[in-house]
Amino acid sequence: MGILFGPGGNSQSFYEAHKSSLDAPQWIRKQGLGAYEYQCVRGVNIGEAMAVKLGEEAVRNGIALSIHAPYYINFATSDPALLVKTKKHLLNSLRAARWMGATRVVFHPGAAGPDRVAALERAKEGVAQVIDQAADENLDDIVLAPETLGKMSYLGLLDEVLELCTLSPTMLPTIDFGHIHAITQGSLTDRQAYAAVLDRVVGRLGEERARRMHMHFSPVEFTAVGERKHWSIKDGYGPDFWPLAEELAERGYAPILICESKGTQAEDALTYQQTYYAAIGA
Ligand SMILES: [Zn+2]
């Protein structure tokens, strides 16, 4: 299986003709895409019956499903009550993933706070507890995929995410290139810069996991403190996908690549897919 491209959530153009996400898998297939990241960013509000139906639609249309867990997750918290809620958000995401047959759950690790080393240690402990609980519920085949984030105030630097992924051999990093571009003040300008990111994943987690990693790619505006806002390709913001397409083509990697452009996530995912096809000479 090669790279699968798809939208995070639904494009504006989808909502012009459809109301329910149950229509999304078929719509996405008709666009020529192969993946869909279902957004639970405001909480896991989808019920079992609906999730099962969505999963059936995804199977029928050959769409790989992932879930983006709630934004309220903060594994770096030292507040026990917030940690309980955090674990619940991630476990509920895993349960919803099971209902719909989603194979990956993306989550933001938490806030960096004044001491990001201590924050990372707390986060590792909290995520390890979720891994244990997930195993008890037979949810441990679903990939937990912490995401690289776009601001220094968040826990989510590339090395922090890779460190979290050492907690379990089934975890995979979500490499968000827009976020990495933002937090490094626009460093992703050529193939070498992308290769360095991929090599870091290989160095820490090995080639086999690197090949299957989860990716987010979206045009992003940034300031001195990092990410400001996601845009559409047509708005002219970087990073440029072409050098990454070339690098992925040469390596033969097979990630799931989700586009989170503002309102045009499916259209832009298709543009990235076409760019990738051009890079492999298809
Ligand atoms: Zn995210």
XYZ file of C-alpha atoms and ligand atoms in Angstrom:
283
model
C 0.000 0.000 0.000
C 1.310 3.440 -0.931
C 0.658 6.817 0.611
C -2.949 7.600 1.453
C -4.064 11.218 1.224
C -7.190 12.735 2.733
C -8.829 15.587 4.631
C -8.944 16.299 8.335
C -12.642 17.004 8.835
C -14.884 18.134 6.007
C -14.251 20.695 3.286
C -16.590 23.617 2.803
C -17.523 22.172 -0.586
C -18.671 18.980 1.156
C -21.022 20.916 3.411
C -22.528 22.738 0.435
C -24.119 19.444 -0.633
C -24.121 17.280 2.527
C -24.987 17.550 6.193
C -23.771 14.322 7.738
C -20.242 12.990 7.987
C -21.772 9.615 7.077
C -21.644 10.897 3.482
C -17.955 11.794 3.805
C -16.319 8.453 2.899
C -18.175 8.203 -0.401
C -17.562 11.884 -1.163
C -13.864 11.496 -0.384
C -13.571 8.438 -2.629
C -15.244 10.337 -5.452
C -12.630 13.078 -5.073
C -10.017 10.382 -5.657
C -8.663 10.360 -2.085
C -8.045 7.453 0.297
C -8.114 8.667 3.906
C -10.317 10.607 6.319
C -9.462 11.981 9.745
C -12.628 12.251 11.789
C -12.477 15.253 14.082
C -13.341 14.771 17.736
C -11.462 17.940 18.614
C -14.369 19.415 20.627
C -14.994 16.146 22.462
C -15.895 12.582 21.524
C -19.570 13.172 20.854
C -20.186 10.474 18.287
C -22.340 7.574 19.525
C -21.691 3.919 18.841
C -24.456 3.454 16.226
C -23.302 6.445 14.178
C -19.643 5.452 14.477
C -20.395 1.916 13.291
C -22.275 3.335 10.281
C -19.399 5.643 9.444
C -17.044 2.678 9.645
C -19.236 0.686 7.257
C -19.234 3.586 4.796
C -15.461 3.807 5.067
C -15.034 0.093 4.331
C -17.494 0.268 1.428
C -15.519 3.136 -0.096
C -12.035 1.946 0.765
C -11.248 4.929 3.002
C -8.704 4.588 5.839
C -10.065 6.226 8.994
C -8.212 7.995 11.777
C -9.516 10.129 14.637
C -8.226 13.454 15.936
C -8.731 13.365 19.717
C -10.060 16.367 21.715
C -7.977 19.534 22.087
C -8.675 19.442 25.857
C -6.092 16.715 26.392
C -3.157 17.756 28.578
C -0.956 14.903 29.746
C 1.577 17.361 31.145
C -0.832 18.636 33.779
C 0.018 18.287 37.455
C -3.687 18.638 38.333
C -5.014 15.128 39.122
C -8.588 16.024 38.123
C -7.437 17.307 34.735
C -5.354 14.188 34.221
C -8.422 12.025 34.834
C -10.330 14.026 32.191
C -7.383 13.868 29.816
C -7.182 10.106 30.038
C -10.930 9.856 29.525
C -10.767 11.982 26.361
C -8.090 9.758 24.873
C -9.723 6.491 25.941
C -13.075 7.654 24.564
C -11.274 8.443 21.301
C -9.894 4.896 21.252
C -13.348 3.449 21.937
C -14.860 5.519 19.106
C -11.973 4.406 16.889
C -12.867 0.795 17.630
C -16.542 1.372 16.748
C -15.684 2.941 13.400
C -12.661 0.817 12.589
C -10.250 3.770 12.720
C -6.689 2.496 13.069
C -5.033 5.665 14.436
C -5.811 8.263 17.090
C -3.955 11.571 16.827
C -3.600 13.667 19.983
C -1.847 16.791 21.258
C 0.340 15.820 24.249
C -0.265 18.936 26.362
C 1.186 22.205 27.599
C 4.926 22.629 28.027
C 4.705 24.859 31.109
C 7.781 26.445 32.682
C 9.730 23.170 32.807
C 9.235 21.147 29.645
C 11.493 18.330 30.776
C 9.288 17.709 33.816
C 6.200 18.192 31.644
C 7.409 15.476 29.282
C 8.014 13.094 32.188
C 4.473 13.646 33.478
C 3.114 13.195 29.961
C 4.960 9.893 29.560
C 3.484 8.639 32.808
C -0.053 9.640 31.848
C 0.142 8.183 28.349
C 1.585 4.966 29.804
C -1.513 4.706 32.024
C -3.745 5.047 28.963
C -1.717 2.359 27.189
C -2.329 -0.005 30.133
C -6.038 0.763 30.231
C -6.291 0.379 26.450
C -4.713 -3.071 26.736
C -7.293 -4.018 29.399
C -10.056 -3.063 26.956
C -8.385 -4.760 23.979
C -7.878 -1.399 22.296
C -4.113 -1.711 22.132
C -3.983 -2.478 18.415
C -5.168 1.085 17.704
C -2.186 3.352 17.101
C -1.719 6.271 19.474
C -0.134 9.048 17.428
C 1.051 12.135 19.357
C 1.411 15.193 17.128
C 4.238 17.680 16.641
C 2.840 21.119 17.475
C 3.460 24.619 16.208
C 4.132 26.659 19.337
C 6.827 26.524 22.007
C 4.151 26.728 24.724
C 2.982 23.238 23.741
C 4.648 19.957 24.474
C 5.133 18.663 20.960
C 8.614 19.350 19.640
C 9.737 16.609 17.292
C 12.053 15.045 19.889
C 9.339 15.179 22.561
C 6.868 13.384 20.300
C 9.458 10.756 19.400
C 10.230 10.247 23.082
C 6.523 9.645 23.780
C 6.450 7.118 20.951
C 9.082 5.015 22.713
C 6.414 4.117 25.313
C 4.963 1.423 23.079
C 6.108 -0.280 19.872
C 2.661 0.290 18.367
C 2.780 4.091 18.665
C 3.564 6.232 15.634
C 4.385 9.948 15.503
C 2.070 12.404 13.764
C 4.548 14.616 11.975
C 2.795 17.907 11.241
C 5.087 19.611 8.737
C 3.167 22.884 8.855
C 3.717 22.998 12.609
C 7.400 22.110 12.312
C 7.779 24.788 9.635
C 6.108 27.341 11.940
C 8.047 26.544 15.090
C 11.380 26.598 13.227
C 10.542 29.929 11.567
C 10.177 28.499 8.097
C 12.975 25.939 7.945
C 11.279 23.466 5.595
C 12.453 25.001 2.337
C 14.243 22.130 0.622
C 14.521 18.361 0.433
C 17.401 18.281 2.860
C 15.318 19.928 5.568
C 12.512 17.382 5.133
C 15.015 14.517 4.996
C 16.455 15.657 8.325
C 13.012 15.377 9.951
C 12.394 11.924 8.491
C 15.897 10.773 9.469
C 15.249 11.858 13.033
C 12.192 9.599 13.134
C 14.190 6.727 11.667
C 17.002 7.290 14.167
C 14.679 7.177 17.145
C 11.971 4.692 16.129
C 13.533 2.732 13.291
C 12.842 2.501 9.573
C 9.801 0.247 9.836
C 7.826 2.684 11.989
C 9.085 5.688 10.049
C 7.700 4.221 6.828
C 4.174 4.076 8.282
C 4.161 7.323 10.234
C 1.145 9.607 10.344
C 1.498 13.016 8.689
C -0.316 16.320 8.683
C 0.456 18.785 5.935
C -1.209 22.193 5.624
C -0.207 25.732 4.655
C 0.448 27.664 7.837
C 1.013 31.277 8.797
C 3.451 31.841 11.639
C 4.885 34.587 13.820
C 7.927 34.751 16.117
C 6.154 32.462 18.604
C 5.165 29.905 15.979
C 1.915 28.843 14.372
C -0.736 31.484 13.864
C -3.278 30.006 11.496
C -3.904 27.330 8.896
C -4.681 28.536 5.357
C -5.414 27.072 1.916
C -2.754 26.394 -0.696
C -4.215 29.214 -2.793
C -3.410 31.709 -0.019
C 0.279 31.267 -0.721
C 1.610 30.105 2.637
C 4.301 27.452 2.997
C 5.675 24.945 3.494
C 6.093 23.707 -0.066
C 5.040 20.091 -0.538
C 7.158 19.325 -3.611
C 10.479 18.630 -1.815
C 8.715 16.302 0.652
C 6.936 14.540 -2.216
C 10.299 13.891 -3.864
C 11.792 12.637 -0.608
C 8.834 10.336 0.146
C 8.863 9.033 -3.422
C 12.539 8.149 -3.210
C 12.168 6.461 0.171
C 9.008 4.619 -0.850
C 7.365 5.516 2.455
C 3.668 4.740 2.935
C 2.334 7.226 5.485
C -1.222 8.426 5.872
C -1.081 12.123 5.008
C -3.908 14.304 6.280
C -4.434 17.864 5.082
C -5.931 20.367 7.527
C -6.202 23.381 5.219
C -8.844 25.864 6.228
C -12.012 24.930 4.338
C -10.235 23.275 1.397
C -8.698 20.293 3.157
C -9.953 17.768 0.595
C -9.066 19.915 -2.417
C -5.586 20.577 -1.035
C -5.093 16.907 -0.116
C -5.820 16.139 -3.761
C -3.261 18.719 -4.885
C -0.665 17.089 -2.613
C -1.595 13.681 -3.984
C -1.155 14.913 -7.561
C 2.170 16.452 -6.585
C 3.247 13.113 -5.148
C 2.204 11.283 -8.327
C 4.300 13.753 -10.309
C 7.248 13.033 -8.012
C 7.020 9.268 -8.569
C 6.570 9.861 -12.302
C 3.104 8.339 -12.430
Zn -3.748 18.417 15.693
